[in-house]
Short mmCIF file of C-alpha atoms in Angstrom, two decimals:
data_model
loop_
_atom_site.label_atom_id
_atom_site.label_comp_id
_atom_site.label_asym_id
_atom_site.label_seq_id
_atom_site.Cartn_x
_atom_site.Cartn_y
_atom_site.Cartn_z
CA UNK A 1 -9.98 -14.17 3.16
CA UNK A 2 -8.45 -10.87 3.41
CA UNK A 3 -6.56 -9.14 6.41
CA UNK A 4 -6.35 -5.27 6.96
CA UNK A 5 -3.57 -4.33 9.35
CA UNK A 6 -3.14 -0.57 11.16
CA UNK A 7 -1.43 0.76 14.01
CA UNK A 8 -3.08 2.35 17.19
CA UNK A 9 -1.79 4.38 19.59
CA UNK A 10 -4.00 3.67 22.61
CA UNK A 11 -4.65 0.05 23.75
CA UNK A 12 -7.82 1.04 26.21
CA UNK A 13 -9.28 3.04 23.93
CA UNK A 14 -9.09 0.42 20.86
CA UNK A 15 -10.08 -2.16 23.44
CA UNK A 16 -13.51 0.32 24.16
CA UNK A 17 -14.48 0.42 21.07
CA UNK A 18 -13.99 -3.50 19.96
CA UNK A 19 -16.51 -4.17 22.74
CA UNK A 20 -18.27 -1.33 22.31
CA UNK A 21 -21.51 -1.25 20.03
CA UNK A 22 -19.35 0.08 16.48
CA UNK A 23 -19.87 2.82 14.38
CA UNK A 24 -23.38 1.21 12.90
CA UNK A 25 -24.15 -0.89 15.77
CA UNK A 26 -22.59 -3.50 13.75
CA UNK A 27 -21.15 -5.26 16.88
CA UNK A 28 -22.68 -8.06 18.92
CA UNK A 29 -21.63 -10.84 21.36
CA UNK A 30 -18.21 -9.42 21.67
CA UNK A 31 -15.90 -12.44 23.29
CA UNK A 32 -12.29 -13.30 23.36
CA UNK A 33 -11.31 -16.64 21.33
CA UNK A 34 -7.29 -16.32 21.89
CA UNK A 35 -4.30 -14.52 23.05
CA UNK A 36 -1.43 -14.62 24.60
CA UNK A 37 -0.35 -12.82 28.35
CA UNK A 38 2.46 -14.39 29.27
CA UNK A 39 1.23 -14.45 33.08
CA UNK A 40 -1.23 -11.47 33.01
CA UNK A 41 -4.76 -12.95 33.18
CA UNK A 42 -6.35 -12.16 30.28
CA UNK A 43 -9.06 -15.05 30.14
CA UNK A 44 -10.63 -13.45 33.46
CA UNK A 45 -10.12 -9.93 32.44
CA UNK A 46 -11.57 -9.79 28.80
CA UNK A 47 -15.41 -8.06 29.66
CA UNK A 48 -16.25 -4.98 29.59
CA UNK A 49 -16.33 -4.23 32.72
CA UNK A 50 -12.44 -5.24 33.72
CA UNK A 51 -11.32 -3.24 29.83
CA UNK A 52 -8.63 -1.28 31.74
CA UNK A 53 -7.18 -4.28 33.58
CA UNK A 54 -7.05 -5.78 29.93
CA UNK A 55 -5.12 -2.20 28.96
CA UNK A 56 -2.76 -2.46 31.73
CA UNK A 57 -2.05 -6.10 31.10
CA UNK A 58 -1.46 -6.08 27.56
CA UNK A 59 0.51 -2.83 28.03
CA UNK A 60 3.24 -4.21 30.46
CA UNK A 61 5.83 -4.58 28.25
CA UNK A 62 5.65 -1.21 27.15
CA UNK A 63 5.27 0.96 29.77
CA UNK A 64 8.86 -1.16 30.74
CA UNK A 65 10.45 0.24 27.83
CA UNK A 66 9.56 4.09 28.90
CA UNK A 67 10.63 6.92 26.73
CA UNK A 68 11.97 4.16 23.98
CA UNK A 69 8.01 3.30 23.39
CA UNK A 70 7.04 4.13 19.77
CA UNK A 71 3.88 6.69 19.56
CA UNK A 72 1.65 3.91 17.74
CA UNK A 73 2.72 0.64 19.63
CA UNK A 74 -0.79 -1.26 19.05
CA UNK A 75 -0.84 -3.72 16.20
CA UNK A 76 -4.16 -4.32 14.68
CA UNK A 77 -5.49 -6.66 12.08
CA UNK A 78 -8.67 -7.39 11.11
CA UNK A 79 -9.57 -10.90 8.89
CA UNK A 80 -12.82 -11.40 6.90
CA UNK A 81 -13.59 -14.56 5.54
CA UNK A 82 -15.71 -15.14 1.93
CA UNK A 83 -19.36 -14.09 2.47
CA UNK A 84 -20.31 -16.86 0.09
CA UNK A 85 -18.66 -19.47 2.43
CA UNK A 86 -20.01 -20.90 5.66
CA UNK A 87 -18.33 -18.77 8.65
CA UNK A 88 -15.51 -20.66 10.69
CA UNK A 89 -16.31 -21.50 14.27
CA UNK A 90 -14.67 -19.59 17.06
CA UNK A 91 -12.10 -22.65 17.52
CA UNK A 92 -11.27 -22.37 13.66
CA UNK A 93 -10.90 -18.33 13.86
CA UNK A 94 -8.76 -18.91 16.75
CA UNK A 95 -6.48 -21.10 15.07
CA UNK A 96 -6.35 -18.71 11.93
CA UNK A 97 -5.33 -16.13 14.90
CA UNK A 98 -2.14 -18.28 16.14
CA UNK A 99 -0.64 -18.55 12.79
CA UNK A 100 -1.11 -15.05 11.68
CA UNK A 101 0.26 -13.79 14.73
CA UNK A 102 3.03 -16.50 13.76
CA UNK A 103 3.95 -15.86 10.03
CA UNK A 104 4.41 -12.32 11.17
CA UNK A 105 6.70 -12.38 14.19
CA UNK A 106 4.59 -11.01 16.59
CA UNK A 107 4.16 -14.24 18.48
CA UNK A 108 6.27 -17.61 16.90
CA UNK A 109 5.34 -20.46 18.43
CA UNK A 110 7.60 -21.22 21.49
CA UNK A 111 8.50 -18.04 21.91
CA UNK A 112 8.96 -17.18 25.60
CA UNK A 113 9.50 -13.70 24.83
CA UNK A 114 6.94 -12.63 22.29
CA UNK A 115 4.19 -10.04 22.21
CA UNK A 116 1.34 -9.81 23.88
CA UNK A 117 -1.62 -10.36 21.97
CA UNK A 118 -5.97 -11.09 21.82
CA UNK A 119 -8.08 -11.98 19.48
CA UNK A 120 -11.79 -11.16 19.75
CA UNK A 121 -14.87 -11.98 17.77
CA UNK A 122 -17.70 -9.06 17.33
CA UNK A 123 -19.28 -10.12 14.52
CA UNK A 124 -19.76 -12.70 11.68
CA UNK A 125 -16.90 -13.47 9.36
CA UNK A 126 -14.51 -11.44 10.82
CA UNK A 127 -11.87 -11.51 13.98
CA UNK A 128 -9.86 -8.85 14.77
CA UNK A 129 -5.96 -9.52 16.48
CA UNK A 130 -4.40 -6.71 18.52
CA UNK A 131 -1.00 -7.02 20.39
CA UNK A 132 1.39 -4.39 21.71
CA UNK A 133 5.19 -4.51 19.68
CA UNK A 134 6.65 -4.75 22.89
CA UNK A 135 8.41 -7.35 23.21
CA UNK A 136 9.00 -9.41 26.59
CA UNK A 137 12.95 -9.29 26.43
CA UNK A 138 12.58 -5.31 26.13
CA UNK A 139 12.69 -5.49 22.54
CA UNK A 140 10.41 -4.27 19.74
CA UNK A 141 8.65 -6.18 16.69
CA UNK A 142 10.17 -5.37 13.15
CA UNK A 143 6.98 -5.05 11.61
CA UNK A 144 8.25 -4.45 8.07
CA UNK A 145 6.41 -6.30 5.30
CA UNK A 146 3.80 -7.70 8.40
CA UNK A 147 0.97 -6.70 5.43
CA UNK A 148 2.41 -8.62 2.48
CA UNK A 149 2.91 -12.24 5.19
CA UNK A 150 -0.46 -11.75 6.64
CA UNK A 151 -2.32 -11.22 2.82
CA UNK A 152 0.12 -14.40 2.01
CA UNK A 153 -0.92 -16.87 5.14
CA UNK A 154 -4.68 -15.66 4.32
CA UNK A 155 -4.47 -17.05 0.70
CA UNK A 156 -2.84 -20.27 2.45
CA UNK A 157 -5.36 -20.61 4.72
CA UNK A 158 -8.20 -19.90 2.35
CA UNK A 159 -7.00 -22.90 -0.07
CA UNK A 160 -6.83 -25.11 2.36
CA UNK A 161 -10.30 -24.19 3.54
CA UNK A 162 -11.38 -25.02 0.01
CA UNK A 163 -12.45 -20.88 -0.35
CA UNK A 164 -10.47 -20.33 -3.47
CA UNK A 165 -11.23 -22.73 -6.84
CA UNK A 166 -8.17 -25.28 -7.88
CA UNK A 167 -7.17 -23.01 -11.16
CA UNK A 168 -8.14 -24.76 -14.45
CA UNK A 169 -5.71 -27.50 -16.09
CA UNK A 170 -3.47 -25.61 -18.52
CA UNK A 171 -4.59 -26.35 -22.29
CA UNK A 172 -2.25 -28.75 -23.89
CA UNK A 173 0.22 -26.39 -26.76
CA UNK A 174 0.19 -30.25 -28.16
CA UNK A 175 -3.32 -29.46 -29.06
CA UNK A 176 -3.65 -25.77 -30.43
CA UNK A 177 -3.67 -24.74 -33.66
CA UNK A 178 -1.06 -22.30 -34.77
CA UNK A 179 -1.78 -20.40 -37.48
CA UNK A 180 1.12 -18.59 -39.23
CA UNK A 181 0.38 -14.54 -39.06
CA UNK A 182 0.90 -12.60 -42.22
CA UNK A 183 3.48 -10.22 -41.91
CA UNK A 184 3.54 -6.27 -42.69
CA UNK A 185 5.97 -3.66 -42.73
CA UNK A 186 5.56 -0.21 -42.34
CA UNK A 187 8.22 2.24 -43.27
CA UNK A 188 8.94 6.39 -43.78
CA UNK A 189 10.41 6.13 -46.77
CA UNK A 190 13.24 9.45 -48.22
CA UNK A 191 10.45 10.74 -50.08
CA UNK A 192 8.73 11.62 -47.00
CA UNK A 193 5.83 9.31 -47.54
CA UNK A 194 4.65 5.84 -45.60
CA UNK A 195 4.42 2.64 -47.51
CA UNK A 196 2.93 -0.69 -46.55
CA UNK A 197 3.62 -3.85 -47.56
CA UNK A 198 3.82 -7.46 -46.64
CA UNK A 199 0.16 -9.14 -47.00
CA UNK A 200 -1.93 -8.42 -49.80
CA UNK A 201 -5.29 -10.23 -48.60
CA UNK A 202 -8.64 -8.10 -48.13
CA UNK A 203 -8.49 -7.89 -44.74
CA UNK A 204 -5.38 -6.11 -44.08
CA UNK A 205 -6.03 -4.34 -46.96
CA UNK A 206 -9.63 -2.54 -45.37
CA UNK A 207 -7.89 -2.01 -42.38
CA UNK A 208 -5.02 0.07 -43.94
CA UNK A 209 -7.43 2.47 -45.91
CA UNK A 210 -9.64 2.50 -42.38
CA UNK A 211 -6.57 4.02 -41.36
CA UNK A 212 -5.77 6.23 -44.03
CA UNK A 213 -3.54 4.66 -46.48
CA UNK A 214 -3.93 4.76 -50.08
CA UNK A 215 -4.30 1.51 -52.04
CA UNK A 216 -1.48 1.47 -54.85
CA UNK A 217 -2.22 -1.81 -57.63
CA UNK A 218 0.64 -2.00 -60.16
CA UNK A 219 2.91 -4.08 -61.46
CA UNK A 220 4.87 -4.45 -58.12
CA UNK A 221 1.73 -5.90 -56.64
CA UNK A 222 -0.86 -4.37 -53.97
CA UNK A 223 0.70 -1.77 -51.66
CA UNK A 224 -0.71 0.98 -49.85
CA UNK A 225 1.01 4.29 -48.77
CA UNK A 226 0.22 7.82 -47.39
CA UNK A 227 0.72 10.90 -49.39
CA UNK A 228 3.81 13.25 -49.58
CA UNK A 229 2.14 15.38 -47.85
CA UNK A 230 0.65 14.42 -45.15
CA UNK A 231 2.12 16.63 -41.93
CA UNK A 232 5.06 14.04 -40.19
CA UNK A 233 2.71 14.33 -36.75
CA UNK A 234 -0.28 12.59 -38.51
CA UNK A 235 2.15 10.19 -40.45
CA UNK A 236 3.06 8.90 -36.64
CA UNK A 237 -0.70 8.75 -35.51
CA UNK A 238 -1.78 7.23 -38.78
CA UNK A 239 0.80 4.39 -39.13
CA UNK A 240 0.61 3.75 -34.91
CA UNK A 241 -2.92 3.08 -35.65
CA UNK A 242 -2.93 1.04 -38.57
CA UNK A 243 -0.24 -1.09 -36.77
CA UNK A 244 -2.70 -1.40 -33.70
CA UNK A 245 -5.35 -2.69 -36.13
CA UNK A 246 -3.32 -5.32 -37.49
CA UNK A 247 -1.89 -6.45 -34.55
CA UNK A 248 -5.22 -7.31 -33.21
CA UNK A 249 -6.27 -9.15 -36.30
CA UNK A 250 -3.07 -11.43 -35.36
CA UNK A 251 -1.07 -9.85 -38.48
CA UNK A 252 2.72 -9.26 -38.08
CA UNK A 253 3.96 -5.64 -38.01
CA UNK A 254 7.14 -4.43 -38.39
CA UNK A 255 6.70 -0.73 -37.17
CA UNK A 256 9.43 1.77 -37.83
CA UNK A 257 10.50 3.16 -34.85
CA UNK A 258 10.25 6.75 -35.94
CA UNK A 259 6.51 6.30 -36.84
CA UNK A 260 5.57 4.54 -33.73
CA UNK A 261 3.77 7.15 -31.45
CA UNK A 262 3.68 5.35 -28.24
CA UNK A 263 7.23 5.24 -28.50
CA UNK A 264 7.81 9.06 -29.46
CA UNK A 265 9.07 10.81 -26.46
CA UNK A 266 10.06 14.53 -26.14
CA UNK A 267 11.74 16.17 -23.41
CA UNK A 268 8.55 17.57 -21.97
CA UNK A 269 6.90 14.19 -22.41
CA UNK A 270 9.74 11.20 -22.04
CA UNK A 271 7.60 8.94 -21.00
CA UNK A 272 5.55 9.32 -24.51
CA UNK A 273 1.76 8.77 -23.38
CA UNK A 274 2.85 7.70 -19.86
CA UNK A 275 2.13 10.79 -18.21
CA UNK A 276 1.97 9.90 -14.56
CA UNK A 277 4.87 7.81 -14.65
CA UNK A 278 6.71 10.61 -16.15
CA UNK A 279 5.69 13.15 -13.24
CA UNK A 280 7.23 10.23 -10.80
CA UNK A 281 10.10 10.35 -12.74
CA UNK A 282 10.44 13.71 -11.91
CA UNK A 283 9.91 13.63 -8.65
CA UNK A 284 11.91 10.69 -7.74
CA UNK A 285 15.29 13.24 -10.24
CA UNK A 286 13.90 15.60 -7.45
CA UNK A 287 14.56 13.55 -4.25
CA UNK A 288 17.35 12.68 -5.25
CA UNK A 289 18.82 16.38 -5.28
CA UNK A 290 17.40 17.15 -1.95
CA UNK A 291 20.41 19.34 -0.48
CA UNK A 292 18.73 18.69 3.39
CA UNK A 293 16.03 17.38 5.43
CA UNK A 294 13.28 20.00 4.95
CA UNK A 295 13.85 19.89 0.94
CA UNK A 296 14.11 16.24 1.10
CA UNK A 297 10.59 16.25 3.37
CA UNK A 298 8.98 18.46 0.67
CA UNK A 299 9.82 16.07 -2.07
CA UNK A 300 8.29 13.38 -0.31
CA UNK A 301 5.31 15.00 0.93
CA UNK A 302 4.20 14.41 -2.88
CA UNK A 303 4.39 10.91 -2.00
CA UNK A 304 2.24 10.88 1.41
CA UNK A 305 -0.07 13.60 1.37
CA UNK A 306 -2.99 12.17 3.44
CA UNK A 307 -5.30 13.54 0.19
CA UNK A 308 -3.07 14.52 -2.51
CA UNK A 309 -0.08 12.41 -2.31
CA UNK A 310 1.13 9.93 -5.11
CA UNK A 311 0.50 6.96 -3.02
CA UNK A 312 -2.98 7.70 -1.80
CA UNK A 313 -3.80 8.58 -5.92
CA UNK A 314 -2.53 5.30 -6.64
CA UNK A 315 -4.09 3.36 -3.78
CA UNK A 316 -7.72 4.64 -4.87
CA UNK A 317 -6.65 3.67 -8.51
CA UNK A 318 -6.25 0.40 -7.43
CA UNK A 319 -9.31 0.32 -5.19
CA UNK A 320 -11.42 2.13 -7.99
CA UNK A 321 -10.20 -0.94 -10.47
CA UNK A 322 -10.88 -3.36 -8.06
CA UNK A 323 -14.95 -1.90 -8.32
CA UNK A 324 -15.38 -1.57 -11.74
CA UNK A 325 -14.04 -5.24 -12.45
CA UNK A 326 -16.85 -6.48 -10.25
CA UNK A 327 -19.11 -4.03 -11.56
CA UNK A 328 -18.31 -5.26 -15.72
CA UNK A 329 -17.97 -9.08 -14.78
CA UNK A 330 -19.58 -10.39 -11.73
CA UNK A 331 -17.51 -13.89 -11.98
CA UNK A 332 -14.21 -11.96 -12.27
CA UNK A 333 -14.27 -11.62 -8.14
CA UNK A 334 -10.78 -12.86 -7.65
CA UNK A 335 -9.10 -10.57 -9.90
CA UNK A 336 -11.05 -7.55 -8.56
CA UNK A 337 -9.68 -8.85 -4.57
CA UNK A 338 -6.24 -8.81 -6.41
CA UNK A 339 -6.54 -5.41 -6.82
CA UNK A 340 -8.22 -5.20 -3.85
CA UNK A 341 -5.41 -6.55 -2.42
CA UNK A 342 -2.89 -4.35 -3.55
CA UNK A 343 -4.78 -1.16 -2.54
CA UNK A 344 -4.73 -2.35 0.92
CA UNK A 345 -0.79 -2.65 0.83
CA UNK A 346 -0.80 0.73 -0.36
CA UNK A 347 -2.58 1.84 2.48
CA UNK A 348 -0.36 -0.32 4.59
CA UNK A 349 2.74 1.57 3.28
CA UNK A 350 0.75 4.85 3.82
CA UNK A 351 0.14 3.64 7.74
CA UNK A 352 3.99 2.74 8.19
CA UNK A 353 5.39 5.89 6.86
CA UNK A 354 2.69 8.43 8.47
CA UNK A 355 4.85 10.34 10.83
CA UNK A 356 7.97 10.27 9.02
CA UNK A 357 7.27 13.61 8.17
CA UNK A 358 8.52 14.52 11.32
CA UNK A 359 11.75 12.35 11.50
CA UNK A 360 12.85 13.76 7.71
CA UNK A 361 12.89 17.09 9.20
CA UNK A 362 16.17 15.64 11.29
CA UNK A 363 18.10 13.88 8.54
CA UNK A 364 21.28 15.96 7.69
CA UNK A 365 20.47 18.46 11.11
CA UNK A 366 19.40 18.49 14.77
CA UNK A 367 16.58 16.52 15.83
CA UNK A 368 13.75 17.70 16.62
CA UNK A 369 12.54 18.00 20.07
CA UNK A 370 10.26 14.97 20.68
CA UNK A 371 6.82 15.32 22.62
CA UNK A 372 7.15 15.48 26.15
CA UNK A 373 4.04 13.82 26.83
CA UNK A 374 2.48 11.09 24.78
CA UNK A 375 -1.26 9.77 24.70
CA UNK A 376 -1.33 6.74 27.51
CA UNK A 377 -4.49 4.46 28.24
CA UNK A 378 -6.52 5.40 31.08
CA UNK A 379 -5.13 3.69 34.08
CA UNK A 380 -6.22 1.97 36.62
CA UNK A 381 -5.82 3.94 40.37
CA UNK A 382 -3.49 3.17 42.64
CA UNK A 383 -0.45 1.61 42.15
CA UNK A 384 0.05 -1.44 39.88
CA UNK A 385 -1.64 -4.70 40.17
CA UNK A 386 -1.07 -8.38 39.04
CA UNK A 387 -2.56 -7.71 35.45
CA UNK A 388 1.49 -6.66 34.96
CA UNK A 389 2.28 -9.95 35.93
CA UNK A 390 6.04 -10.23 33.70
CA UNK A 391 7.46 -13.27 32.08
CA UNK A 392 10.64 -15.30 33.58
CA UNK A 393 12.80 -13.30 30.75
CA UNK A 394 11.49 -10.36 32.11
CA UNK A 395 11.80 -11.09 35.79
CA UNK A 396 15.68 -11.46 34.59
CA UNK A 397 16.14 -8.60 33.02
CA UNK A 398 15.61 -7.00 36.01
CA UNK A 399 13.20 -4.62 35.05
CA UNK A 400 10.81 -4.07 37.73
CA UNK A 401 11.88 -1.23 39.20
CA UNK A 402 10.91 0.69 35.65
CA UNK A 403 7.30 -0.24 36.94
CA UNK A 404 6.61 2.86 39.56
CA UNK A 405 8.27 5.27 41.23
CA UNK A 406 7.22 4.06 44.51
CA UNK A 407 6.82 0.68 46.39
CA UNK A 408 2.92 -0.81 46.50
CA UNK A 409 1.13 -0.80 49.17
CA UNK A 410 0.44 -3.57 51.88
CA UNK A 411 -3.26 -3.80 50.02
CA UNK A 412 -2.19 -3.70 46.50
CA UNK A 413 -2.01 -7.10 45.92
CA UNK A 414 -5.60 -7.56 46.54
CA UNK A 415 -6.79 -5.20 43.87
CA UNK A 416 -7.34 -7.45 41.27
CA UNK A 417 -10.10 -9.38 43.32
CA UNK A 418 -12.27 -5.90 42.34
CA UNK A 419 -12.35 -6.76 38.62
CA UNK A 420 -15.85 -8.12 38.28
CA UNK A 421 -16.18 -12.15 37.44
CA UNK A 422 -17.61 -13.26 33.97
CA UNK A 423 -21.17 -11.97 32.86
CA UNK A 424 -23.87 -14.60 33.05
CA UNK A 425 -25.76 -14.10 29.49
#
């Protein structure tokens, strides 16, 4: 089961295209299974037809809050279940609804002031939640880490479906057999040469001449070492690889740190072969010396370039890894939705920090002007109706006079009656 959360900036419009056909005609039977409207009638207004009664009642709380609403105030997450299980009922997708909606704050369970939320079915194996972060109170969700407590209440959820196997029984240490490994020592010696020594058996021996040692048989026993002259780069190379060898064949090695190459670092390279980590490095020396906002927005536009940034890089790393795991071991599915997994919390992190672009520009220095207008749902005409029905907290909070700048009129009240009635199919 895994759960891909984004943020939406108009409620009518993501609404449209829930119930709308999709992008391949993929949807069918669209139908609401849960939700939450805290007065607002969403049972009776969730069909196509009545969409922007839907918008305007699941937008209440926000349009209360004014100016102080944040540009992307729809919360969206989308669940799909293991195609190799049997799907879940609507009754069983709407409980998996409540408690993800739970485990991330955006509706606890006897909350009187929570968010407004749905959850809709379009299609097999999948649900999709949406909710507006305003809160009831006036408040607004924290959605921080909302990505890594949804992936963790899927993997609950999915074990107690019986989706994911019960991991083996560890093997008893009691019963392995430990076999003592041979040890080996490599060393630069004054003379500028490499010795080995340590086991003397025929295995380690091949593997040192694969390398490039020379076999030395005297009176001291069976050694191998490179020549005098071999240049000090290929000394490293050779003796890192020799060391690799035996390591694999379960031998001991004692590496001298001046021959090991992975270890070798040089000020252009300090990372020694880890080259991306190293330009991080760099980067990370260089945000830290930002002087202002605009240097310290350049610095991190390395990190969240839509296409070039860091974190996009790494997210199709992961998602790339995730592919090829499936594609070399068919059987290996769980480790390939780990990585899986972790791409999409990439891209989670890439969703939360998309505008701050914009908001780095004012750190250390004036702010800059904010939009005058932002993008709003289609509305409905006239004044408002009962789909902004409010909660008791909000009746107290006094807040109705945020609502419109002029009283409704005598035949307001009966607008709602308009909205057509359920479909017959």
């Amino acid at each position: 089961m895994i759960a891909h959360l984004q943020r939406a900036s108009n409620t009518a419009g993501l609404l449209s295209y829930l119930y709308g056909p999709g992008e391949r005609g993929s949807h069918t039977s669209p139908r609401l299974i849960a939700g939450e409207g805290h007065g607002a009638p969403i049972e009776l207004l969730a069909e196509s037809g009545s969409l922007p009664y839907l918008a305007r009642a699941l937008d209440a709380p926000l349009e209360r809050l004014g100016v102080r609403a944040p540009e992307r105030p729809v919360w969206t997450c989308s669940v799909r279940s293991d195609p190799c299980r049997p799907d879940l009922t609507d009754s069983q997708w709407a409980t998996v609804a409540r408690r993800l909606v739970a485990v991330t704050g955006i509706a606890p369970e006897g909350d009187p002031d929570a968010c407004r939320w749905i959850a809709l079915r379009n299609q097999p194996r999948q649900v999709h939640v949406m909710a507006t972060l305003a809160r009831e109170d006036g408040s607004l969700h924290n959605a921080y880490r909302d990505a890594f407590r949804l992936q963790t209440e899927c993997r609950r959820i999915a074990t107690e479906l019986g989706h994911l196997p019960t991991p083996p029984e560890p093997i008893s240490q009691a019963l392995e057999t430990h076999v003592p490994a041979p040890s080996i020592t490599i060393t630069a010696e004054p003379s500028g040469s490499v010795s080995a020594k340590g086991a003397s058996d025929d295995l380690s021996a091949t593997l040192l001449k694969h390398a490039g040692f020379q076999q030395i048989q005297d009176w001291y026993g069976r050694r191998h070492r490179l020549p005098t002259t071999t240049p000090a780069v290929d000394r490293a190379a050779i003796a890192t690889h020799a060391a690799e060898m035996l390591r694999a064949a379960r031998y001991g090695v004692d590496l001298d740190a001046s021959l090991d190459a992975a270890r070798t670092a040089t000020p252009a390279n300090p990372l020694g072969p880890y080259t991306a980590g190293a330009e991080l490095l760099r980067l990370t020396d260089q945000i830290r010396s930002a002087e202002n906002g605009d240097d310290l927005r350049r610095a991190v536009d390395h990190l969240l370039h839509p296409e070039h940034g860091a974190l996009e890089r790494v997210r199709e790393a992961l998602e790339a890894a995730g592919e090829q795991i499936t594609d070399l071991d068919d059987e290996a599915y769980q480790l390939a939705d780990r990585f899986g997994f972790a791409a999409e919390f990439v891209g989670s992190a890439q969703s939360e920090l998309q505008d701050s672009h914009v908001e780095l520009l004012g750190i250390g220095g004036t702010q800059q002007p904010q939009a005058e207008a932002r993008n709003q749902p289609p509305g409905l005409p006239g004044p408002q109706t009962a789909a902004l029905a409010t909660s008791p907290a909000a009746a107290k909070a006094k807040v109705s006079s945020t609502l419109g700048g002029e009283a409704p009129e005598a035949g307001a009240v009966t607008r709602p009656s308009q909205a057509p009635g359920p479909r017959t199919r």
